[in-house]
Short mmCIF file of C-alpha atoms in Angstrom, two decimals:
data_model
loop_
_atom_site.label_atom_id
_atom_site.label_comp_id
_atom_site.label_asym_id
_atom_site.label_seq_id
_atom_site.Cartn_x
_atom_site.Cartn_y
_atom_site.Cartn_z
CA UNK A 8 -37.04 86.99 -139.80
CA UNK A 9 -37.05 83.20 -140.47
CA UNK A 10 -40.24 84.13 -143.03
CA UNK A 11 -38.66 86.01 -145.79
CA UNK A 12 -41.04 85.91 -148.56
CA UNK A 13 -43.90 85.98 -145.76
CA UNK A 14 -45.66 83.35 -146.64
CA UNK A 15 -46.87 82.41 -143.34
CA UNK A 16 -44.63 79.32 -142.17
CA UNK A 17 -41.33 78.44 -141.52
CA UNK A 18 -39.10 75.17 -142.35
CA UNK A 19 -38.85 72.55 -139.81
CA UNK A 20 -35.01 72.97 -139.77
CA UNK A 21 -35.34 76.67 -139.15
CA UNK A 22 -37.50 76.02 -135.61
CA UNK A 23 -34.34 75.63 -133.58
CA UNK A 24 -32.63 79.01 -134.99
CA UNK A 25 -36.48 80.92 -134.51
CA UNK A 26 -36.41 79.42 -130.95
CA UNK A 27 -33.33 80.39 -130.23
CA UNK A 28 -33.80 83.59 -130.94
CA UNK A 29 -36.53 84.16 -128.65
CA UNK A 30 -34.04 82.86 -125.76
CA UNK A 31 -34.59 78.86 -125.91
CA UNK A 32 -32.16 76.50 -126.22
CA UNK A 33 -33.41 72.71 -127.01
CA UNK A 34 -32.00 69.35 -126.85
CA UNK A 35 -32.53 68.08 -130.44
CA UNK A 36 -34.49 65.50 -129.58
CA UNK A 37 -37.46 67.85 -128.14
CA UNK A 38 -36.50 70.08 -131.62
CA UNK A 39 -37.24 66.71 -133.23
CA UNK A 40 -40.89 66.17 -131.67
CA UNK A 41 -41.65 69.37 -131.85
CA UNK A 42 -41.23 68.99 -135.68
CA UNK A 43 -42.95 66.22 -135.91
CA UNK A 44 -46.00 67.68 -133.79
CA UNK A 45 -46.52 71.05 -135.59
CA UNK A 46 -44.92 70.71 -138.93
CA UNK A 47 -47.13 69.66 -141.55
CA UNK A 48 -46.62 66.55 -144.54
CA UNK A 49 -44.28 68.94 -146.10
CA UNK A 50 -42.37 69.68 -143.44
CA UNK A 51 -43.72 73.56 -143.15
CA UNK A 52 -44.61 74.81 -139.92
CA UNK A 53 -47.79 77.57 -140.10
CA UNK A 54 -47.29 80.69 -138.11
CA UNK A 55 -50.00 80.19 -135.81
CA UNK A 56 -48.55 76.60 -135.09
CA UNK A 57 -45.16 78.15 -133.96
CA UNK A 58 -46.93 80.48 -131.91
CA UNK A 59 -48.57 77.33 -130.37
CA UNK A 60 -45.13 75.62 -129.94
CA UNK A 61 -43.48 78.37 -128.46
CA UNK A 62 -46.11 79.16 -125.87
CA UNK A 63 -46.31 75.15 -125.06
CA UNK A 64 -42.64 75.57 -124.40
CA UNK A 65 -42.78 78.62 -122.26
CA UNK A 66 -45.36 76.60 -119.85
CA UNK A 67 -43.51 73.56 -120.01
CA UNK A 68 -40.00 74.90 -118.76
CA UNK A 69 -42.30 77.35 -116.86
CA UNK A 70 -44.08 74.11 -115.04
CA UNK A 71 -40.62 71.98 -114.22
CA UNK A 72 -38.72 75.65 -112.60
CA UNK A 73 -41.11 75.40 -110.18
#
């Protein structure tokens, strides 16, 4: 959705909307190092990075519910 011209990455501004969609909701400041983790010099982040973000998130919050 976020990749319209499927190119392969997103926009670091557009991570918080993607997660959002797929039922997160972050503090900005974790959006922030997030960004600053996966995103590369340009400020794109590469499909297979958000995939790694988003299943880094899911353990996280999965790890502190318990």
């Amino acid at each position: 959705m976020y990749d319209k011209k499927n190119k392969g990455y997103i926009k670091g501004f557009e991570l918080r909307p993607a997660l959002s969609l797929a039922g997160y909701h972050i503090k900005t400041r974790t959006i922030n190092t997030m960004c600053h983790r996966y995103a590369n010099q340009k400020g794109y982040i590469m499909f297979d990075d958000f995939i790694m973000c988003a299943i880094r998130l899911k353990t996280t919050t999965k790890h502190t519910q318990h």
